[in-house]
PDB file of C-alpha atoms and ligand atoms in Angstrom:
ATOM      1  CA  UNK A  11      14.166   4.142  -1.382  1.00  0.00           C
ATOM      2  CA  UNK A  12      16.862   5.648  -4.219  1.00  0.00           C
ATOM      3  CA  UNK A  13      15.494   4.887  -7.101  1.00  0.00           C
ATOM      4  CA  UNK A  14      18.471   5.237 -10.073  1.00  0.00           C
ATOM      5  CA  UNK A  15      16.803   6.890 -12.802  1.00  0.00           C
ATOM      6  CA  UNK A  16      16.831   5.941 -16.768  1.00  0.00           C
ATOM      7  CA  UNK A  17      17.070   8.158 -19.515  1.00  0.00           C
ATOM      8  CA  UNK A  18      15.977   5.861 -22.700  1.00  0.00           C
ATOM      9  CA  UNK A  19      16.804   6.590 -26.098  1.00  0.00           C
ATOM     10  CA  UNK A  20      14.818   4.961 -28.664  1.00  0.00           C
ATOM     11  CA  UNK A  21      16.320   5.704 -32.387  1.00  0.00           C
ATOM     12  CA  UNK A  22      13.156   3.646 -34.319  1.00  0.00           C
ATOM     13  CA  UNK A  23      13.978   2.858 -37.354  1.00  0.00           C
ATOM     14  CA  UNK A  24      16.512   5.720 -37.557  1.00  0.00           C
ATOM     15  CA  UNK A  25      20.235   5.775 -37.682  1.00  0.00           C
ATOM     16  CA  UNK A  26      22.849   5.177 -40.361  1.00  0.00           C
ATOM     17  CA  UNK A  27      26.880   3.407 -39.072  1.00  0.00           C
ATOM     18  CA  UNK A  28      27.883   6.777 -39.178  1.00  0.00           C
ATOM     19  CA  UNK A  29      25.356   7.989 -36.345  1.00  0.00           C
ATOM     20  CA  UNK A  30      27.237   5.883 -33.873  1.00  0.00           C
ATOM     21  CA  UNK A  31      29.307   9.022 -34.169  1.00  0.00           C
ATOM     22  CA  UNK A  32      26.673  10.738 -31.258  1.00  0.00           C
ATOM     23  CA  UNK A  33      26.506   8.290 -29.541  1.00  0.00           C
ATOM     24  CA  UNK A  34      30.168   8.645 -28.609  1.00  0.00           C
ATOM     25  CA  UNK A  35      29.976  12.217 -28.536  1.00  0.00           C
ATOM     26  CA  UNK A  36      27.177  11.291 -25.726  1.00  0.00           C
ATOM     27  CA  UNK A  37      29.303   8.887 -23.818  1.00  0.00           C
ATOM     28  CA  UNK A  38      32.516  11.496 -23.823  1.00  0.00           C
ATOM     29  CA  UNK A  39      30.453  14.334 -22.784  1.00  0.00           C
ATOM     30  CA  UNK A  40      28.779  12.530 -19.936  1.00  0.00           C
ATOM     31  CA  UNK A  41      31.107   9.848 -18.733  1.00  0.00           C
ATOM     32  CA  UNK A  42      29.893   9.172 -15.526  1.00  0.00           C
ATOM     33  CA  UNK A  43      26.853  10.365 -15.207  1.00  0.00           C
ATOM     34  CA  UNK A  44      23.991  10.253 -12.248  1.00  0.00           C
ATOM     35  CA  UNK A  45      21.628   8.235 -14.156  1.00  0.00           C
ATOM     36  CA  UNK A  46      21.764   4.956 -16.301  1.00  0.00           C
ATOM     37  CA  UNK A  47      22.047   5.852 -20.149  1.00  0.00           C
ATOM     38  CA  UNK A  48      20.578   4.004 -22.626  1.00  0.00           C
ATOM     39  CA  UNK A  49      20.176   3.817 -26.454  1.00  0.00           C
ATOM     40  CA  UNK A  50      17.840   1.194 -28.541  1.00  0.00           C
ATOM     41  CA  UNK A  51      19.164   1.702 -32.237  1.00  0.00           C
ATOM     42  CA  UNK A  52      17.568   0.193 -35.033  1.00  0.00           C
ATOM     43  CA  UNK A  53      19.179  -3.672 -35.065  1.00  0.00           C
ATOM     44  CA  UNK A  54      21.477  -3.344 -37.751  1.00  0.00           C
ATOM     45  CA  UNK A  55      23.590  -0.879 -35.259  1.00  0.00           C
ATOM     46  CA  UNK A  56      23.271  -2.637 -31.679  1.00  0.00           C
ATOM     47  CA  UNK A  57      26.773  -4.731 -32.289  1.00  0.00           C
ATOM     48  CA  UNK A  58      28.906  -2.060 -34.011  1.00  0.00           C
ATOM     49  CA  UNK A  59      27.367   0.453 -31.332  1.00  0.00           C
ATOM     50  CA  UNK A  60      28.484  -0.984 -28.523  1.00  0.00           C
ATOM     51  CA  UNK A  61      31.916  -2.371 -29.426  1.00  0.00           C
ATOM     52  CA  UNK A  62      32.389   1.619 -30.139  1.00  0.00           C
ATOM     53  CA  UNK A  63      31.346   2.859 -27.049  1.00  0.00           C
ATOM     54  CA  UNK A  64      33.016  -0.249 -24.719  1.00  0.00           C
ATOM     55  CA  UNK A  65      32.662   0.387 -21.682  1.00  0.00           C
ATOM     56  CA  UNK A  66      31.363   3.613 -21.293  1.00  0.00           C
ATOM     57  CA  UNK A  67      28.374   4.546 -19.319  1.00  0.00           C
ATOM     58  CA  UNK A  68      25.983   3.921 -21.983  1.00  0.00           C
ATOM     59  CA  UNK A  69      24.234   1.031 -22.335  1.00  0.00           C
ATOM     60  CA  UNK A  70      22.981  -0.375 -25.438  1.00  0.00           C
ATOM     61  CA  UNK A  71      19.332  -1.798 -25.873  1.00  0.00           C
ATOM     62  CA  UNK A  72      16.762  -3.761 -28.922  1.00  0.00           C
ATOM     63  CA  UNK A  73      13.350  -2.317 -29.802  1.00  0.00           C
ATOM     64  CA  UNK A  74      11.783  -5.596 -29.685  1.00  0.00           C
ATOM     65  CA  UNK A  75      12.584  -9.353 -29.643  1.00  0.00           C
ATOM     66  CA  UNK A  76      10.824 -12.179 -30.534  1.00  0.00           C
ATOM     67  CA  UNK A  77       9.132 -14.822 -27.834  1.00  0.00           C
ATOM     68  CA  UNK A  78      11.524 -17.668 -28.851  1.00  0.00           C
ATOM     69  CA  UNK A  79      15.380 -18.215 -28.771  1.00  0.00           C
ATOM     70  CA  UNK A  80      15.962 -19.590 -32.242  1.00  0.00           C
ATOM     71  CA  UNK A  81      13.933 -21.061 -35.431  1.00  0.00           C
ATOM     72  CA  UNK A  82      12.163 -20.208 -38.348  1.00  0.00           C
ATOM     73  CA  UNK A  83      11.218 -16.970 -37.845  1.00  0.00           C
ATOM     74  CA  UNK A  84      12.036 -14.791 -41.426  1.00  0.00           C
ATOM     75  CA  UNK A  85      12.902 -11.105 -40.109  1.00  0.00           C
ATOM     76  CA  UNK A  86      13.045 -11.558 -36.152  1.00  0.00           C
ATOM     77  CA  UNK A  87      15.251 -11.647 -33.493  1.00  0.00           C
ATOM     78  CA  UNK A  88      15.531 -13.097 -30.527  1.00  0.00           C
ATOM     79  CA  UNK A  89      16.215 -11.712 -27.078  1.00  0.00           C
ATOM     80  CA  UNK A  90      19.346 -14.134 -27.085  1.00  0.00           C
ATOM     81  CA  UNK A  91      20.643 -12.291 -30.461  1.00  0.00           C
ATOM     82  CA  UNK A  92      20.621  -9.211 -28.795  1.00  0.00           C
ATOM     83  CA  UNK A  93      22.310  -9.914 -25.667  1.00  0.00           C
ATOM     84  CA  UNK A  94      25.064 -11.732 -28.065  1.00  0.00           C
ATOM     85  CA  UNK A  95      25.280  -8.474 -29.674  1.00  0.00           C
ATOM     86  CA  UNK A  96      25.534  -6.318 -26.847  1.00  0.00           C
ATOM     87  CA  UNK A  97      22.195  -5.173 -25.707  1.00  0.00           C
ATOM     88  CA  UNK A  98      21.347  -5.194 -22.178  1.00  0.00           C
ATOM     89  CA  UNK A  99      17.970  -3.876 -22.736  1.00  0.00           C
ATOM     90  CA  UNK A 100      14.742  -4.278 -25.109  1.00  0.00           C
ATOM     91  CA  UNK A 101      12.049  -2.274 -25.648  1.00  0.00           C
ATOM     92  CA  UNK A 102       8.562  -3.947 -25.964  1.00  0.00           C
ATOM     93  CA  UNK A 103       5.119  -3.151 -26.997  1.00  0.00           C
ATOM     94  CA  UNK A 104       5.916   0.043 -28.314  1.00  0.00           C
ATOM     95  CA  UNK A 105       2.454   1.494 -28.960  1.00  0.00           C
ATOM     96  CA  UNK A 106       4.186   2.056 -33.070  1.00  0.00           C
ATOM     97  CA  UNK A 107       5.188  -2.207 -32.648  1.00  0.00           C
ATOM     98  CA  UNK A 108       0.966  -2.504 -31.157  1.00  0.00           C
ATOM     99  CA  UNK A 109      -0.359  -0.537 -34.206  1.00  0.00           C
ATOM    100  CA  UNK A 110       2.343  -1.782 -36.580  1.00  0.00           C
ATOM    101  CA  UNK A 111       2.700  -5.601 -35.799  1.00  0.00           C
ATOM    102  CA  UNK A 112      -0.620  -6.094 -34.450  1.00  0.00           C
ATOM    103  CA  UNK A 113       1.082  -6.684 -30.852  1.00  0.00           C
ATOM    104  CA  UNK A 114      -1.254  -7.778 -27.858  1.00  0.00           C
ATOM    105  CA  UNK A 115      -0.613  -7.645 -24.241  1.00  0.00           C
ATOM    106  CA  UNK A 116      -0.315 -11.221 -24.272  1.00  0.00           C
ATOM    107  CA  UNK A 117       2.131 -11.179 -27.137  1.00  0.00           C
ATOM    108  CA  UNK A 118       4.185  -8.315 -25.052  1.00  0.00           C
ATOM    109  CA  UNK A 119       4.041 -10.705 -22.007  1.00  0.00           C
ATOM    110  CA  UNK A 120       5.924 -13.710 -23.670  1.00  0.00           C
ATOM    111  CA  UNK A 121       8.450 -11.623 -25.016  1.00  0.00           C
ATOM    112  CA  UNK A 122       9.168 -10.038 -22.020  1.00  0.00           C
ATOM    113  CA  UNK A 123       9.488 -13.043 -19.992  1.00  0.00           C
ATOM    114  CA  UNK A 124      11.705 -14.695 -23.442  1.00  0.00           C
ATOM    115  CA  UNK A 125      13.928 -11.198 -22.413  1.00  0.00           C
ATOM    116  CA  UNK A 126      14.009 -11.750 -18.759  1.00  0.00           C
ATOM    117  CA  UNK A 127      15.577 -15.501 -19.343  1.00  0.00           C
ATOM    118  CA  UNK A 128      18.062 -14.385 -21.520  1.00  0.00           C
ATOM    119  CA  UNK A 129      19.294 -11.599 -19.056  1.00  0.00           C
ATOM    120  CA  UNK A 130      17.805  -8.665 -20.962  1.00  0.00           C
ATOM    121  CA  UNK A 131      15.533  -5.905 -19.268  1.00  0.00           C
ATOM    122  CA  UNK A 132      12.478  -5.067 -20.849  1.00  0.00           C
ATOM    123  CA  UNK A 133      10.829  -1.836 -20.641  1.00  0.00           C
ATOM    124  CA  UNK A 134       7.755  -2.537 -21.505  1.00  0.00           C
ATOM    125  CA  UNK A 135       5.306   0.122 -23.176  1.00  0.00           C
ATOM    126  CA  UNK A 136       1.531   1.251 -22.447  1.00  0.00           C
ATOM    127  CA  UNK A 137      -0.191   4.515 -23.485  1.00  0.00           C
ATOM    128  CA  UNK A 138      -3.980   5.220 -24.430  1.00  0.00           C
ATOM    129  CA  UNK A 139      -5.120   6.482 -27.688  1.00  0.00           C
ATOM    130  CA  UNK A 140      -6.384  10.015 -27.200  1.00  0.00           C
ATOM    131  CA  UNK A 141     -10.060   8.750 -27.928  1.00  0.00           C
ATOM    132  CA  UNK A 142      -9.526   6.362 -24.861  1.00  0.00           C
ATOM    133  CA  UNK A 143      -8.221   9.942 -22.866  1.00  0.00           C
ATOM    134  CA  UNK A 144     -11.472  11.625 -23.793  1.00  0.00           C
ATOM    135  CA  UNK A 145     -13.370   9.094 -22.960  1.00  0.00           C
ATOM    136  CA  UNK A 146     -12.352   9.033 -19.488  1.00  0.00           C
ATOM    137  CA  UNK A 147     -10.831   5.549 -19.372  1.00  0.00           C
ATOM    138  CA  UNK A 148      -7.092   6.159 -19.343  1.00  0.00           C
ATOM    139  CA  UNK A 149      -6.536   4.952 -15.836  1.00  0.00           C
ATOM    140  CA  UNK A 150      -8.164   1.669 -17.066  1.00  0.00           C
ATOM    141  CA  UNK A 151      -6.849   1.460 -20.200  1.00  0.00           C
ATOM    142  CA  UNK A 152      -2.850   1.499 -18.921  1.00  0.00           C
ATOM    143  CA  UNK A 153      -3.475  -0.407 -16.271  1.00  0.00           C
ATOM    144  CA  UNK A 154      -5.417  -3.201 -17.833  1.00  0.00           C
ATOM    145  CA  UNK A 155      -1.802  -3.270 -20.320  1.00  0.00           C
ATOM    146  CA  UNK A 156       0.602  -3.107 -17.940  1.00  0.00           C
ATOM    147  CA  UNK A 157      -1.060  -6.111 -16.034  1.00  0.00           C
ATOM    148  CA  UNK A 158      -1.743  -8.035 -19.721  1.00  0.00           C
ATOM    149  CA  UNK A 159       1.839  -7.103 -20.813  1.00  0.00           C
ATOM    150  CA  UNK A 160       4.049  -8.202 -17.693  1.00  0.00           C
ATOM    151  CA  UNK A 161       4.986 -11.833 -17.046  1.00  0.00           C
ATOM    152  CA  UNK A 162       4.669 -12.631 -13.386  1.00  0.00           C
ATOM    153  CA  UNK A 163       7.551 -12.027 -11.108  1.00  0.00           C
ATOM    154  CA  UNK A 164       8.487  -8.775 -12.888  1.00  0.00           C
ATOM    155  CA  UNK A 165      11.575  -7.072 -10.104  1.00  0.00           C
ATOM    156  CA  UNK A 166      13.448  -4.022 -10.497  1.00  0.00           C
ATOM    157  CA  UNK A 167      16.152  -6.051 -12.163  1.00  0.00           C
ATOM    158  CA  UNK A 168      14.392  -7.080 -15.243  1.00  0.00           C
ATOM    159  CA  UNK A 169      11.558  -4.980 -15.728  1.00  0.00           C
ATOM    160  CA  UNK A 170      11.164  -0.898 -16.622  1.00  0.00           C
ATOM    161  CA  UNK A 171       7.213   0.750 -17.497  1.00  0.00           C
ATOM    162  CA  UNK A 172       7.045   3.391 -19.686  1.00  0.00           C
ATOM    163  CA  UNK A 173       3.927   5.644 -19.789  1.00  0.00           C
ATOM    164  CA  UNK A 174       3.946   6.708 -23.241  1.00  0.00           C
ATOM    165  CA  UNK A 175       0.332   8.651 -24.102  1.00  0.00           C
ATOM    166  CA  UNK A 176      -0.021   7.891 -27.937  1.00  0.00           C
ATOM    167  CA  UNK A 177      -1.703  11.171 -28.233  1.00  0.00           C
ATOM    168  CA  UNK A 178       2.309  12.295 -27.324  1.00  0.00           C
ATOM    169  CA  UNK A 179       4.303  10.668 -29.036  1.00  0.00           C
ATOM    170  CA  UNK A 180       6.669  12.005 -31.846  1.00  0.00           C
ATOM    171  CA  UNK A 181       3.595  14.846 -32.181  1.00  0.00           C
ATOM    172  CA  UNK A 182       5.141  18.004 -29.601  1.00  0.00           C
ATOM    173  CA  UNK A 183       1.980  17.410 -27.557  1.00  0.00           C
ATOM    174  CA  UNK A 184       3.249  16.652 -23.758  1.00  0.00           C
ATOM    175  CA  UNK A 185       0.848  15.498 -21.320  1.00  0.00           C
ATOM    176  CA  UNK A 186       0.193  17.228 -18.527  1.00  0.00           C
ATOM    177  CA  UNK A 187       2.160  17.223 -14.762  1.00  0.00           C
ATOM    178  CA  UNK A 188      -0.608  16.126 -13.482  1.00  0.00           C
ATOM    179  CA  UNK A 189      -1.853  13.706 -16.182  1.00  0.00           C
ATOM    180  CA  UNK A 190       1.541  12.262 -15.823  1.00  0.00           C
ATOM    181  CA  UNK A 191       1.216  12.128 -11.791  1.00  0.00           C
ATOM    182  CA  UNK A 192      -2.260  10.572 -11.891  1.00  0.00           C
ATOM    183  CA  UNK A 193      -0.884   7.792 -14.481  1.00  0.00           C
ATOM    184  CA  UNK A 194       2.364   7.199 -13.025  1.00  0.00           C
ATOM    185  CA  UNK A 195       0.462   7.157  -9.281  1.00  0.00           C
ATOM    186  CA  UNK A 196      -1.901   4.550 -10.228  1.00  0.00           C
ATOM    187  CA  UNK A 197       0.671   2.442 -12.102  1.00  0.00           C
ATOM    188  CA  UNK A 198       3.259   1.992  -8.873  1.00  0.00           C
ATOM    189  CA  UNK A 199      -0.347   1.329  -6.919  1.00  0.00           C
ATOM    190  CA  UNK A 200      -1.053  -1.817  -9.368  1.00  0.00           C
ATOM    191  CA  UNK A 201       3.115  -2.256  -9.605  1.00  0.00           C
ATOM    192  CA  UNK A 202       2.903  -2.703  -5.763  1.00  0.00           C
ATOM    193  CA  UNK A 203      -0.816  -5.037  -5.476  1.00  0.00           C
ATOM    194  CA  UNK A 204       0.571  -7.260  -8.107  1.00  0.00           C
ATOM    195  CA  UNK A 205       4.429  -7.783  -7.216  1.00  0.00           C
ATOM    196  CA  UNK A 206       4.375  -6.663  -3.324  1.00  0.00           C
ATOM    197  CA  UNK A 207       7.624  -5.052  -2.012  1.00  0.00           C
ATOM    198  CA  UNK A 208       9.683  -5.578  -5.525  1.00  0.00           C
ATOM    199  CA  UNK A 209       7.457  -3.171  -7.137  1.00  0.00           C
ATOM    200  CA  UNK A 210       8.389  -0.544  -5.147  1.00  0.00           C
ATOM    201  CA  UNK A 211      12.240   0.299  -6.910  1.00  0.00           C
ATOM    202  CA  UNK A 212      10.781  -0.917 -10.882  1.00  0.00           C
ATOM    203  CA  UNK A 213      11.253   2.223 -12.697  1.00  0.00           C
ATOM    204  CA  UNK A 214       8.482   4.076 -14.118  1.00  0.00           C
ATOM    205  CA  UNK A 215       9.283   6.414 -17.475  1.00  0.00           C
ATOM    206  CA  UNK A 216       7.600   8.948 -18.621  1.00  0.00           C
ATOM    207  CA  UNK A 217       7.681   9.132 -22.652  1.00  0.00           C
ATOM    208  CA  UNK A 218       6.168  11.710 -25.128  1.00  0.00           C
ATOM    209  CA  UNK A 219       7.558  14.750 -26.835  1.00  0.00           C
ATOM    210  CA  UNK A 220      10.039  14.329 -23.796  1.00  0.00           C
ATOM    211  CA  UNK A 221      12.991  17.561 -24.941  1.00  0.00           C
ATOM    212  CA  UNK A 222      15.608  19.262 -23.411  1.00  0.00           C
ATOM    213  CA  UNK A 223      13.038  22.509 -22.190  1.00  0.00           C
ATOM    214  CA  UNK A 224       9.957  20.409 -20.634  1.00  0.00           C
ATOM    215  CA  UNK A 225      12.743  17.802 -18.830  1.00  0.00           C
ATOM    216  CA  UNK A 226      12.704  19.567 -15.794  1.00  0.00           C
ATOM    217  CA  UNK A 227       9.611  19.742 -15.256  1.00  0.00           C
ATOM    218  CA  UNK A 228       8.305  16.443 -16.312  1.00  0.00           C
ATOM    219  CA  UNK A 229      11.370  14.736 -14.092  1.00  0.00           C
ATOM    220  CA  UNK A 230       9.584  16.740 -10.929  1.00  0.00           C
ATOM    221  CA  UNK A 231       7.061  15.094 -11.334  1.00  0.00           C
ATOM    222  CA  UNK A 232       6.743  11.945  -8.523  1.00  0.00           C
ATOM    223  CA  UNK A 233       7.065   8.370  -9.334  1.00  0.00           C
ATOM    224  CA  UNK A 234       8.708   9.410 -12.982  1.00  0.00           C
ATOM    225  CA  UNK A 235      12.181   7.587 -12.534  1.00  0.00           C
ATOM    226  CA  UNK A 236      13.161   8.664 -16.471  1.00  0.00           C
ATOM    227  CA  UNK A 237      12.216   9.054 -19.917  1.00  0.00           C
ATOM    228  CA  UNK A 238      11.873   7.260 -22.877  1.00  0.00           C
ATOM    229  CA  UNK A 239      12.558   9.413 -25.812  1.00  0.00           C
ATOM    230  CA  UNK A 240      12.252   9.743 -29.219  1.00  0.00           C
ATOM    231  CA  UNK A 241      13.466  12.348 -31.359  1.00  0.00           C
ATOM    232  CA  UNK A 242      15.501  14.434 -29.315  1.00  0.00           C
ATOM    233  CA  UNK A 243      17.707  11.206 -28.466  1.00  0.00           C
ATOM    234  CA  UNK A 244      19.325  10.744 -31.944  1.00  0.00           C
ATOM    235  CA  UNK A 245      21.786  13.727 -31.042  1.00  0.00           C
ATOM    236  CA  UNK A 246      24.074  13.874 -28.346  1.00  0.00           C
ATOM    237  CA  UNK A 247      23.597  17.376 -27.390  1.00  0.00           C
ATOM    238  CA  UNK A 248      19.935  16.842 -27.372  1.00  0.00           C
ATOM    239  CA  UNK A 249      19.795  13.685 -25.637  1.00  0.00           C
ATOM    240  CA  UNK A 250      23.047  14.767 -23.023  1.00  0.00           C
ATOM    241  CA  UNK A 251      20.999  17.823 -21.913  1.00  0.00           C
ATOM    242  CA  UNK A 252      17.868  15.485 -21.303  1.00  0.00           C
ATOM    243  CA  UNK A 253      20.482  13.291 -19.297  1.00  0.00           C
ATOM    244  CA  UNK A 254      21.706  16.459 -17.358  1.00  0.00           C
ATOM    245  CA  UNK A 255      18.539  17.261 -16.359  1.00  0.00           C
ATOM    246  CA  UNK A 256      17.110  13.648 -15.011  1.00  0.00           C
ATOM    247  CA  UNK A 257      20.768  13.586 -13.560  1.00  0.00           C
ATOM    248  CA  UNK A 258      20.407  16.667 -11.617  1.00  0.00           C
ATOM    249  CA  UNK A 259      16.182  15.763 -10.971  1.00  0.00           C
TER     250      UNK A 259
HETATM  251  C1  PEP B   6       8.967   7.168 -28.349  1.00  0.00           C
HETATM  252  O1  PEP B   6       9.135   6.814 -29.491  1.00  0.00           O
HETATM  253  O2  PEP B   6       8.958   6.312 -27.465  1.00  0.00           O
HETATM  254  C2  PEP B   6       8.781   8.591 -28.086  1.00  0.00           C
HETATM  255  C3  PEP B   6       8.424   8.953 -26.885  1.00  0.00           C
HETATM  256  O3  PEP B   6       8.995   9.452 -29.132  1.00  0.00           O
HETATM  257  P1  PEP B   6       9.098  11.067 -29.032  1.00  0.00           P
HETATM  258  O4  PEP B   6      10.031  11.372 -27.892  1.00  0.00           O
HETATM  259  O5  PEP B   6       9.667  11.475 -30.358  1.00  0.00           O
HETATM  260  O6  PEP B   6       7.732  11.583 -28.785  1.00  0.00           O
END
């Protein structure tokens, strides 16, 4: 099976209205391009994002929503905001929303299934600690979250996994090609016990220190369908030659 891959961006709590700016720049340079594009900017810019880039080939995404539609919630937002605004996507249980927020799988698992029901995807977020890698358990670790994290039911058409080592993220450290082939292995292995058949298209990303000169190599790597990246997606030229490359994987 033809899996279409994903490059990610996730902007954190980066980006000013005048960023949108690369974001064009990104869509002009690669206007149809062989994988799905996506950027999660910081709330404030998911509406004004993508009314500027229409209906270009990137898609716009949230970096987390909360489990209900609507109520008395000071600060949140709700899966149904950002599909009003625009967003086809949300990131979830970011391992910075775990440490941050407090976020448990459980937590991740309601919000993900809140997303699903108002028509968003979720790509959902795992990653061990580097403690957890030393101690051996890593396998265990991701696999124990991805199963806590995911609603039953997950498909291809709602759900996205990204492997993001915290020991990688944001710090230059990459893991490994075969780290990342052991991890992304055993995560299709419990994709496919849990959900059968429908596992076998969800995309897996790889995310960590994920930049224009290790993309090749990382997107050789099997079972990674795409990225989920950081810093190098808040500028087009960056981010497009992190496209090129999962577009030419
Ligand atoms: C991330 O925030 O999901 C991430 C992978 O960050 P970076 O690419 O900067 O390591």
């Amino acid at each position: 099976m033809t899996i279409r891959k994903l490059a990610a961006g996730n902007w954190k709590m980066n980006g000013l209205t005048a960023d949108i700016a690369e974001v064009e720049k990104l869509a002009r340079a690669h206007p149809t391009p062989s994988c799905d594009v996506l950027i999660c900017p910081p709330a404030t810019l998911i509406a004004p994002m993508a009314q500027a880039i229409g209906t270009s080939a990137v898609a716009v995404g949230g970096q987390d929503c909360h489990a209900t539609d609507a109520g008395a919630h000071t600060g949140d937002i709700s899966a149904a905001m950002l599909r009003d605004a625009g967003a086809s996507h949300v990131i979830l249980g970011h391992s910075e929303r775990r440490t941050d927020h407090e976020e448990t799988d459980a937590a991740v698992r309601i919000k993900a299934h809140a997303a699903r029901a108002s028509g968003l995807v979720s790509i959902v977020c795992i990653g061990e600690t580097l403690a957890q890698r030393e101690a051996g358990v890593t396998l265990d670790v991701v696999t124990s979250q991805m199963d806590g994290s995911l609603p039953d039911g997950c498909t291809a058409a709602d759900t996205v996994v990204a492997y993001e080592p915290i020991w990688a993220i944001g710090t230059g450290k990459v893991a490994t090609m075969d780290q990342i082939a052991e991890v992304h292995a055993a995560m299709r292995a419990a994709l496919e016990a849990r959900f059968g058949a429908a596992a076998a298209d969800i995309r897996l990303l790889y995310g960590g220190s994920v930049k224009a000169d290790n993309a090749e190599q990382i997107f050789a790597v099997p079972d990674v369908d795409g990225a989920l990246v950081g810093g190098a997606s808040l500028k087009a030229a960056d981010f497009g030659a992190i496209v090129a490359a999962l577009g030419a994987a």
